[in-house]
Amino acid sequence: MNASHWLNQAMLPILPAILVAGALEVLVRSGVVPSFLVPAPSTVARTLATADDLWRVAGETAVAAGLGFLASAVIGVILAVGLASAQWVQRMFYPYAVIFQTVPIVAIAPLLVIWLGFGLETIVASAFIVSVFPIIANTLTGLRSTDPALRDLFQLYGARPMATLLKLRLPAALPAMMTGLRVAGGLAVIGAIVGEFITGSGIGGEIVVARQQQKIDRVFAGLLLAAGLGIALFGLINAISYGLLRHWHASERKT
């Protein structure tokens, strides 16, 4: 693919944002939309350009979300492999994973502060709790979807269970696993922000303070930085998925 093709692909999703920002700028400056409810995009851009403290706390949030995501990726895959090892194991323990996912993180976060304190550990744990289930569910689906004929072939040649797992089942589960990682990436940022609402640090803490001080431009700037973190993590996962799957799986073949 040439440079112009990549440029066109990058510009397509940016155009709607430019149009919406331009329309919102006109509406706010003309008084149709009150600036105390929605700031002009130029005001938010100026805040992002001058507020060094926001970028500093964005780095803190990125570290917490990244650590939570890595923990969910490693532990989620391990748990999925364990659940896929036997039908009775899945029936016994998978419902608890579902229950764990359905408990709202805003209800768990105060408990995390009691157990772990107001430091990085609480934010990482919050990001982990929110993001681990999609990895478990998608990896488990991928492991269970391995071609039965190939599994029978491995068994015919006397392959050990660990060899079958590493050479057949995990590679076959990669597409589903990458889907789970994409979902978990965005959720990890959300979990980190919720944890920061409670601890008062990072982007979440800055958003809470800015809301209390009625600095709506800083609230929107913080939201944009949080969205940027999610997009960056999603893009990284996409790049890894492309590198792993582009030679053999249809989902990453460019047409």
PDB file of C-alpha atoms in Angstrom:
ATOM      1  CA  MET A   1       0.000   0.000   0.000  1.00  0.00           C
ATOM      2  CA  ASN A   2       1.326   3.457  -0.915  1.00  0.00           C
ATOM      3  CA  ALA A   3       1.454   6.543   1.305  1.00  0.00           C
ATOM      4  CA  SER A   4      -1.567   8.185  -0.327  1.00  0.00           C
ATOM      5  CA  HIS A   5      -3.718   5.139   0.452  1.00  0.00           C
ATOM      6  CA  TRP A   6      -2.712   5.222   4.136  1.00  0.00           C
ATOM      7  CA  LEU A   7      -3.384   8.984   4.212  1.00  0.00           C
ATOM      8  CA  ASN A   8      -6.855   8.500   2.755  1.00  0.00           C
ATOM      9  CA  GLN A   9      -7.594   5.736   5.258  1.00  0.00           C
ATOM     10  CA  ALA A  10      -6.484   7.960   8.141  1.00  0.00           C
ATOM     11  CA  MET A  11      -8.481  10.968   6.972  1.00  0.00           C
ATOM     12  CA  LEU A  12     -11.804   9.159   6.601  1.00  0.00           C
ATOM     13  CA  PRO A  13     -12.541   8.842  10.342  1.00  0.00           C
ATOM     14  CA  ILE A  14     -11.173  12.343  11.034  1.00  0.00           C
ATOM     15  CA  LEU A  15     -13.557  14.139   8.653  1.00  0.00           C
ATOM     16  CA  PRO A  16     -16.724  13.621  10.768  1.00  0.00           C
ATOM     17  CA  ALA A  17     -14.888  14.916  13.837  1.00  0.00           C
ATOM     18  CA  ILE A  18     -13.786  18.022  11.943  1.00  0.00           C
ATOM     19  CA  LEU A  19     -17.325  18.674  10.714  1.00  0.00           C
ATOM     20  CA  VAL A  20     -18.860  18.208  14.177  1.00  0.00           C
ATOM     21  CA  ALA A  21     -16.206  20.392  15.804  1.00  0.00           C
ATOM     22  CA  GLY A  22     -16.735  23.118  13.207  1.00  0.00           C
ATOM     23  CA  ALA A  23     -20.511  23.063  13.639  1.00  0.00           C
ATOM     24  CA  LEU A  24     -20.179  23.104  17.432  1.00  0.00           C
ATOM     25  CA  GLU A  25     -17.770  26.033  17.267  1.00  0.00           C
ATOM     26  CA  VAL A  26     -20.298  28.049  15.290  1.00  0.00           C
ATOM     27  CA  LEU A  27     -23.191  27.105  17.586  1.00  0.00           C
ATOM     28  CA  VAL A  28     -21.306  28.032  20.763  1.00  0.00           C
ATOM     29  CA  ARG A  29     -19.909  31.314  19.439  1.00  0.00           C
ATOM     30  CA  SER A  30     -23.326  32.339  18.110  1.00  0.00           C
ATOM     31  CA  GLY A  31     -24.914  31.666  21.509  1.00  0.00           C
ATOM     32  CA  VAL A  32     -27.205  28.878  20.333  1.00  0.00           C
ATOM     33  CA  VAL A  33     -25.405  26.456  22.668  1.00  0.00           C
ATOM     34  CA  PRO A  34     -24.433  27.963  26.061  1.00  0.00           C
ATOM     35  CA  SER A  35     -20.692  27.812  26.657  1.00  0.00           C
ATOM     36  CA  PHE A  36     -21.207  26.806  30.299  1.00  0.00           C
ATOM     37  CA  LEU A  37     -22.798  23.587  29.071  1.00  0.00           C
ATOM     38  CA  VAL A  38     -20.556  22.783  26.104  1.00  0.00           C
ATOM     39  CA  PRO A  39     -17.330  24.732  25.513  1.00  0.00           C
ATOM     40  CA  ALA A  40     -16.187  25.768  22.063  1.00  0.00           C
ATOM     41  CA  PRO A  41     -13.754  23.261  20.548  1.00  0.00           C
ATOM     42  CA  SER A  42     -11.183  26.044  20.197  1.00  0.00           C
ATOM     43  CA  THR A  43     -11.366  26.637  23.964  1.00  0.00           C
ATOM     44  CA  VAL A  44     -10.835  22.944  24.676  1.00  0.00           C
ATOM     45  CA  ALA A  45      -7.918  22.883  22.224  1.00  0.00           C
ATOM     46  CA  ARG A  46      -6.361  25.893  23.950  1.00  0.00           C
ATOM     47  CA  THR A  47      -6.751  24.176  27.327  1.00  0.00           C
ATOM     48  CA  LEU A  48      -5.067  21.049  26.000  1.00  0.00           C
ATOM     49  CA  ALA A  49      -2.221  23.131  24.587  1.00  0.00           C
ATOM     50  CA  THR A  50      -1.542  25.050  27.800  1.00  0.00           C
ATOM     51  CA  ALA A  51      -2.501  22.693  30.655  1.00  0.00           C
ATOM     52  CA  ASP A  52       0.702  20.751  31.269  1.00  0.00           C
ATOM     53  CA  ASP A  53      -0.764  19.249  34.435  1.00  0.00           C
ATOM     54  CA  LEU A  54      -3.453  17.480  32.402  1.00  0.00           C
ATOM     55  CA  TRP A  55      -0.833  15.811  30.234  1.00  0.00           C
ATOM     56  CA  ARG A  56       1.120  14.790  33.325  1.00  0.00           C
ATOM     57  CA  VAL A  57      -1.882  13.098  34.938  1.00  0.00           C
ATOM     58  CA  ALA A  58      -2.752  11.545  31.570  1.00  0.00           C
ATOM     59  CA  GLY A  59       0.587   9.769  31.787  1.00  0.00           C
ATOM     60  CA  GLU A  60      -0.377   8.437  35.228  1.00  0.00           C
ATOM     61  CA  THR A  61      -3.686   7.184  33.871  1.00  0.00           C
ATOM     62  CA  ALA A  62      -1.949   5.577  30.893  1.00  0.00           C
ATOM     63  CA  VAL A  63       0.397   3.651  33.207  1.00  0.00           C
ATOM     64  CA  ALA A  64      -2.467   2.459  35.427  1.00  0.00           C
ATOM     65  CA  ALA A  65      -4.684   1.464  32.492  1.00  0.00           C
ATOM     66  CA  GLY A  66      -1.778  -0.271  30.769  1.00  0.00           C
ATOM     67  CA  LEU A  67      -0.863  -2.283  33.847  1.00  0.00           C
ATOM     68  CA  GLY A  68      -4.496  -3.240  34.422  1.00  0.00           C
ATOM     69  CA  PHE A  69      -4.833  -4.276  30.794  1.00  0.00           C
ATOM     70  CA  LEU A  70      -1.656  -6.373  30.873  1.00  0.00           C
ATOM     71  CA  ALA A  71      -2.825  -8.091  34.061  1.00  0.00           C
ATOM     72  CA  SER A  72      -6.215  -8.828  32.525  1.00  0.00           C
ATOM     73  CA  ALA A  73      -4.597 -10.157  29.340  1.00  0.00           C
ATOM     74  CA  VAL A  74      -2.292 -12.562  31.166  1.00  0.00           C
ATOM     75  CA  ILE A  75      -4.716 -13.689  33.869  1.00  0.00           C
ATOM     76  CA  GLY A  76      -7.685 -13.748  31.483  1.00  0.00           C
ATOM     77  CA  VAL A  77      -5.939 -16.084  29.044  1.00  0.00           C
ATOM     78  CA  ILE A  78      -4.750 -18.346  31.886  1.00  0.00           C
ATOM     79  CA  LEU A  79      -8.256 -18.538  33.335  1.00  0.00           C
ATOM     80  CA  ALA A  80      -9.756 -19.232  29.903  1.00  0.00           C
ATOM     81  CA  VAL A  81      -7.295 -22.078  29.351  1.00  0.00           C
ATOM     82  CA  GLY A  82      -8.235 -23.494  32.740  1.00  0.00           C
ATOM     83  CA  LEU A  83     -11.944 -23.241  31.985  1.00  0.00           C
ATOM     84  CA  ALA A  84     -11.450 -24.909  28.611  1.00  0.00           C
ATOM     85  CA  SER A  85      -9.534 -27.815  30.122  1.00  0.00           C
ATOM     86  CA  ALA A  86     -12.689 -29.720  31.091  1.00  0.00           C
ATOM     87  CA  GLN A  87     -16.417 -29.290  30.744  1.00  0.00           C
ATOM     88  CA  TRP A  88     -17.005 -29.697  34.488  1.00  0.00           C
ATOM     89  CA  VAL A  89     -14.463 -26.978  35.256  1.00  0.00           C
ATOM     90  CA  GLN A  90     -16.273 -24.575  32.955  1.00  0.00           C
ATOM     91  CA  ARG A  91     -19.675 -25.408  34.419  1.00  0.00           C
ATOM     92  CA  MET A  92     -18.383 -24.993  37.958  1.00  0.00           C
ATOM     93  CA  PHE A  93     -16.445 -21.733  37.663  1.00  0.00           C
ATOM     94  CA  TYR A  94     -17.600 -19.804  34.574  1.00  0.00           C
ATOM     95  CA  PRO A  95     -20.816 -18.536  36.234  1.00  0.00           C
ATOM     96  CA  TYR A  96     -18.646 -16.802  38.844  1.00  0.00           C
ATOM     97  CA  ALA A  97     -16.759 -14.996  36.098  1.00  0.00           C
ATOM     98  CA  VAL A  98     -20.097 -13.782  34.740  1.00  0.00           C
ATOM     99  CA  ILE A  99     -21.221 -12.643  38.194  1.00  0.00           C
ATOM    100  CA  PHE A 100     -17.880 -10.891  38.694  1.00  0.00           C
ATOM    101  CA  GLN A 101     -18.471  -8.965  35.471  1.00  0.00           C
ATOM    102  CA  THR A 102     -22.011  -7.893  36.328  1.00  0.00           C
ATOM    103  CA  VAL A 103     -21.125  -6.161  39.622  1.00  0.00           C
ATOM    104  CA  PRO A 104     -20.780  -2.403  38.844  1.00  0.00           C
ATOM    105  CA  ILE A 105     -17.238  -1.137  39.250  1.00  0.00           C
ATOM    106  CA  VAL A 106     -18.550   2.007  40.956  1.00  0.00           C
ATOM    107  CA  ALA A 107     -19.769  -0.278  43.746  1.00  0.00           C
ATOM    108  CA  ILE A 108     -16.465  -2.154  43.997  1.00  0.00           C
ATOM    109  CA  ALA A 109     -14.132   0.867  43.776  1.00  0.00           C
ATOM    110  CA  PRO A 110     -14.783   2.117  47.337  1.00  0.00           C
ATOM    111  CA  LEU A 111     -13.962  -1.367  48.635  1.00  0.00           C
ATOM    112  CA  LEU A 112     -10.729  -1.361  46.636  1.00  0.00           C
ATOM    113  CA  VAL A 113      -9.721   1.858  48.401  1.00  0.00           C
ATOM    114  CA  ILE A 114     -10.389   0.222  51.780  1.00  0.00           C
ATOM    115  CA  TRP A 115      -8.390  -2.865  50.829  1.00  0.00           C
ATOM    116  CA  LEU A 116      -5.564  -1.329  48.770  1.00  0.00           C
ATOM    117  CA  GLY A 117      -5.447   2.349  49.730  1.00  0.00           C
ATOM    118  CA  PHE A 118      -5.433   5.443  47.533  1.00  0.00           C
ATOM    119  CA  GLY A 119      -2.414   4.503  45.439  1.00  0.00           C
ATOM    120  CA  LEU A 120      -1.741   3.030  42.018  1.00  0.00           C
ATOM    121  CA  GLU A 121      -2.789  -0.442  43.143  1.00  0.00           C
ATOM    122  CA  THR A 122      -6.445   0.543  43.450  1.00  0.00           C
ATOM    123  CA  ILE A 123      -6.558   2.087  39.963  1.00  0.00           C
ATOM    124  CA  VAL A 124      -4.821  -0.915  38.384  1.00  0.00           C
ATOM    125  CA  ALA A 125      -7.200  -3.286  40.161  1.00  0.00           C
ATOM    126  CA  SER A 126     -10.181  -1.270  38.941  1.00  0.00           C
ATOM    127  CA  ALA A 127      -8.904  -1.415  35.351  1.00  0.00           C
ATOM    128  CA  PHE A 128      -8.272  -5.151  35.694  1.00  0.00           C
ATOM    129  CA  ILE A 129     -11.727  -5.954  37.078  1.00  0.00           C
ATOM    130  CA  VAL A 130     -13.487  -4.140  34.251  1.00  0.00           C
ATOM    131  CA  SER A 131     -11.372  -5.528  31.413  1.00  0.00           C
ATOM    132  CA  VAL A 132     -10.692  -9.169  32.298  1.00  0.00           C
ATOM    133  CA  PHE A 133     -14.050 -10.734  31.415  1.00  0.00           C
ATOM    134  CA  PRO A 134     -14.043 -10.001  27.633  1.00  0.00           C
ATOM    135  CA  ILE A 135     -10.649 -11.701  27.417  1.00  0.00           C
ATOM    136  CA  ILE A 136     -11.869 -14.752  29.330  1.00  0.00           C
ATOM    137  CA  ALA A 137     -15.077 -15.033  27.288  1.00  0.00           C
ATOM    138  CA  ASN A 138     -13.521 -14.530  23.853  1.00  0.00           C
ATOM    139  CA  THR A 139     -10.471 -16.707  24.516  1.00  0.00           C
ATOM    140  CA  LEU A 140     -12.696 -19.475  25.856  1.00  0.00           C
ATOM    141  CA  THR A 141     -14.863 -19.255  22.755  1.00  0.00           C
ATOM    142  CA  GLY A 142     -11.782 -19.473  20.544  1.00  0.00           C
ATOM    143  CA  LEU A 143     -10.379 -22.454  22.428  1.00  0.00           C
ATOM    144  CA  ARG A 144     -13.686 -24.308  22.197  1.00  0.00           C
ATOM    145  CA  SER A 145     -13.979 -23.547  18.473  1.00  0.00           C
ATOM    146  CA  THR A 146     -10.861 -25.458  17.464  1.00  0.00           C
ATOM    147  CA  ASP A 147     -11.496 -27.664  14.442  1.00  0.00           C
ATOM    148  CA  PRO A 148     -12.428 -31.126  15.812  1.00  0.00           C
ATOM    149  CA  ALA A 149     -10.726 -32.813  12.865  1.00  0.00           C
ATOM    150  CA  LEU A 150      -7.428 -31.148  13.740  1.00  0.00           C
ATOM    151  CA  ARG A 151      -7.797 -32.100  17.391  1.00  0.00           C
ATOM    152  CA  ASP A 152      -8.427 -35.692  16.355  1.00  0.00           C
ATOM    153  CA  LEU A 153      -5.331 -35.551  14.144  1.00  0.00           C
ATOM    154  CA  PHE A 154      -3.175 -34.358  17.038  1.00  0.00           C
ATOM    155  CA  GLN A 155      -4.616 -37.109  19.217  1.00  0.00           C
ATOM    156  CA  LEU A 156      -3.979 -39.682  16.502  1.00  0.00           C
ATOM    157  CA  TYR A 157      -0.299 -38.765  16.444  1.00  0.00           C
ATOM    158  CA  GLY A 158      -0.096 -38.955  20.227  1.00  0.00           C
ATOM    159  CA  ALA A 159       0.385 -35.267  20.908  1.00  0.00           C
ATOM    160  CA  ARG A 160       0.447 -34.370  24.577  1.00  0.00           C
ATOM    161  CA  PRO A 161      -2.254 -31.991  25.901  1.00  0.00           C
ATOM    162  CA  MET A 162       0.278 -29.183  26.379  1.00  0.00           C
ATOM    163  CA  ALA A 163       1.577 -29.587  22.826  1.00  0.00           C
ATOM    164  CA  THR A 164      -1.997 -29.561  21.505  1.00  0.00           C
ATOM    165  CA  LEU A 165      -2.707 -26.405  23.490  1.00  0.00           C
ATOM    166  CA  LEU A 166       0.393 -24.512  22.362  1.00  0.00           C
ATOM    167  CA  LYS A 167       0.526 -25.661  18.750  1.00  0.00           C
ATOM    168  CA  LEU A 168      -3.153 -25.934  17.865  1.00  0.00           C
ATOM    169  CA  ARG A 169      -5.728 -24.571  20.288  1.00  0.00           C
ATOM    170  CA  LEU A 170      -4.089 -21.262  21.256  1.00  0.00           C
ATOM    171  CA  PRO A 171      -3.124 -20.345  17.668  1.00  0.00           C
ATOM    172  CA  ALA A 172      -6.640 -21.208  16.517  1.00  0.00           C
ATOM    173  CA  ALA A 173      -8.066 -19.042  19.307  1.00  0.00           C
ATOM    174  CA  LEU A 174      -5.937 -16.002  18.402  1.00  0.00           C
ATOM    175  CA  PRO A 175      -8.601 -14.192  16.293  1.00  0.00           C
ATOM    176  CA  ALA A 176     -11.194 -14.477  19.068  1.00  0.00           C
ATOM    177  CA  MET A 177      -8.555 -13.579  21.650  1.00  0.00           C
ATOM    178  CA  MET A 178      -7.616 -10.401  19.776  1.00  0.00           C
ATOM    179  CA  THR A 179     -11.281  -9.412  19.681  1.00  0.00           C
ATOM    180  CA  GLY A 180     -11.421  -9.769  23.442  1.00  0.00           C
ATOM    181  CA  LEU A 181      -8.259  -7.699  23.807  1.00  0.00           C
ATOM    182  CA  ARG A 182      -9.724  -4.907  21.665  1.00  0.00           C
ATOM    183  CA  VAL A 183     -12.786  -4.717  23.895  1.00  0.00           C
ATOM    184  CA  ALA A 184     -10.689  -4.975  27.049  1.00  0.00           C
ATOM    185  CA  GLY A 185      -8.386  -2.137  25.974  1.00  0.00           C
ATOM    186  CA  GLY A 186     -11.125   0.464  26.055  1.00  0.00           C
ATOM    187  CA  LEU A 187     -12.633  -0.990  29.218  1.00  0.00           C
ATOM    188  CA  ALA A 188      -9.257  -0.811  30.987  1.00  0.00           C
ATOM    189  CA  VAL A 189      -9.160   2.950  30.447  1.00  0.00           C
ATOM    190  CA  ILE A 190     -12.745   3.248  31.720  1.00  0.00           C
ATOM    191  CA  GLY A 191     -11.901   1.181  34.803  1.00  0.00           C
ATOM    192  CA  ALA A 192      -8.819   3.288  35.493  1.00  0.00           C
ATOM    193  CA  ILE A 193     -10.849   6.510  35.247  1.00  0.00           C
ATOM    194  CA  VAL A 194     -13.491   5.152  37.640  1.00  0.00           C
ATOM    195  CA  GLY A 195     -10.766   4.173  40.093  1.00  0.00           C
ATOM    196  CA  GLU A 196      -9.334   7.677  39.828  1.00  0.00           C
ATOM    197  CA  PHE A 197     -12.730   9.187  40.585  1.00  0.00           C
ATOM    198  CA  ILE A 198     -12.439   7.511  43.995  1.00  0.00           C
ATOM    199  CA  THR A 199      -8.711   8.050  44.639  1.00  0.00           C
ATOM    200  CA  GLY A 200      -8.650  11.621  43.296  1.00  0.00           C
ATOM    201  CA  SER A 201      -5.628  11.078  41.046  1.00  0.00           C
ATOM    202  CA  GLY A 202      -5.000  10.931  37.303  1.00  0.00           C
ATOM    203  CA  ILE A 203      -7.405  12.176  34.661  1.00  0.00           C
ATOM    204  CA  GLY A 204     -10.399  10.989  36.693  1.00  0.00           C
ATOM    205  CA  GLY A 205      -9.382  13.097  39.670  1.00  0.00           C
ATOM    206  CA  GLU A 206      -8.799  16.138  37.461  1.00  0.00           C
ATOM    207  CA  ILE A 207     -12.236  15.740  35.885  1.00  0.00           C
ATOM    208  CA  VAL A 208     -13.870  15.630  39.315  1.00  0.00           C
ATOM    209  CA  VAL A 209     -12.039  18.774  40.470  1.00  0.00           C
ATOM    210  CA  ALA A 210     -12.774  20.612  37.226  1.00  0.00           C
ATOM    211  CA  ARG A 211     -16.462  19.737  37.494  1.00  0.00           C
ATOM    212  CA  GLN A 212     -16.596  21.050  41.044  1.00  0.00           C
ATOM    213  CA  GLN A 213     -14.910  24.275  39.936  1.00  0.00           C
ATOM    214  CA  GLN A 214     -17.231  24.597  36.909  1.00  0.00           C
ATOM    215  CA  LYS A 215     -14.250  24.533  34.525  1.00  0.00           C
ATOM    216  CA  ILE A 216     -16.123  22.803  31.748  1.00  0.00           C
ATOM    217  CA  ASP A 217     -13.263  23.211  29.273  1.00  0.00           C
ATOM    218  CA  ARG A 218     -10.957  21.158  31.533  1.00  0.00           C
ATOM    219  CA  VAL A 219     -13.646  18.503  31.904  1.00  0.00           C
ATOM    220  CA  PHE A 220     -13.862  18.129  28.127  1.00  0.00           C
ATOM    221  CA  ALA A 221     -10.080  18.250  27.786  1.00  0.00           C
ATOM    222  CA  GLY A 222      -9.781  15.413  30.292  1.00  0.00           C
ATOM    223  CA  LEU A 223     -12.415  13.430  28.438  1.00  0.00           C
ATOM    224  CA  LEU A 224     -10.539  13.880  25.168  1.00  0.00           C
ATOM    225  CA  LEU A 225      -7.294  12.719  26.750  1.00  0.00           C
ATOM    226  CA  ALA A 226      -9.039   9.653  28.177  1.00  0.00           C
ATOM    227  CA  ALA A 227     -10.546   8.898  24.772  1.00  0.00           C
ATOM    228  CA  GLY A 228      -7.120   9.341  23.214  1.00  0.00           C
ATOM    229  CA  LEU A 229      -5.662   6.761  25.588  1.00  0.00           C
ATOM    230  CA  GLY A 230      -8.370   4.281  24.639  1.00  0.00           C
ATOM    231  CA  ILE A 231      -7.828   4.908  20.932  1.00  0.00           C
ATOM    232  CA  ALA A 232      -4.056   4.537  21.296  1.00  0.00           C
ATOM    233  CA  LEU A 233      -4.436   1.212  23.120  1.00  0.00           C
ATOM    234  CA  PHE A 234      -6.955   0.026  20.533  1.00  0.00           C
ATOM    235  CA  GLY A 235      -4.552   0.963  17.737  1.00  0.00           C
ATOM    236  CA  LEU A 236      -1.696  -0.894  19.430  1.00  0.00           C
ATOM    237  CA  ILE A 237      -3.817  -4.033  19.731  1.00  0.00           C
ATOM    238  CA  ASN A 238      -4.849  -3.698  16.090  1.00  0.00           C
ATOM    239  CA  ALA A 239      -1.207  -3.475  15.054  1.00  0.00           C
ATOM    240  CA  ILE A 240      -0.325  -6.583  17.067  1.00  0.00           C
ATOM    241  CA  SER A 241      -3.311  -8.427  15.611  1.00  0.00           C
ATOM    242  CA  TYR A 242      -2.276  -7.469  12.087  1.00  0.00           C
ATOM    243  CA  GLY A 243       1.262  -8.689  12.690  1.00  0.00           C
ATOM    244  CA  LEU A 244       0.087 -12.024  14.097  1.00  0.00           C
ATOM    245  CA  LEU A 245      -2.787 -12.824  11.757  1.00  0.00           C
ATOM    246  CA  ARG A 246      -2.210 -11.086   8.421  1.00  0.00           C
ATOM    247  CA  HIS A 247      -0.518 -14.062   6.772  1.00  0.00           C
ATOM    248  CA  TRP A 248      -3.168 -16.656   7.548  1.00  0.00           C
ATOM    249  CA  HIS A 249      -6.458 -15.250   8.813  1.00  0.00           C
ATOM    250  CA  ALA A 250      -9.081 -13.535   6.681  1.00  0.00           C
ATOM    251  CA  SER A 251      -9.899 -10.891   9.321  1.00  0.00           C
ATOM    252  CA  GLU A 252      -6.522  -9.168   8.773  1.00  0.00           C
ATOM    253  CA  ARG A 253      -6.191  -9.532   5.024  1.00  0.00           C
ATOM    254  CA  LYS A 254      -6.358  -6.130   3.371  1.00  0.00           C
ATOM    255  CA  THR A 255      -8.498  -5.932   0.264  1.00  0.00           C
TER     256      THR A 255
END
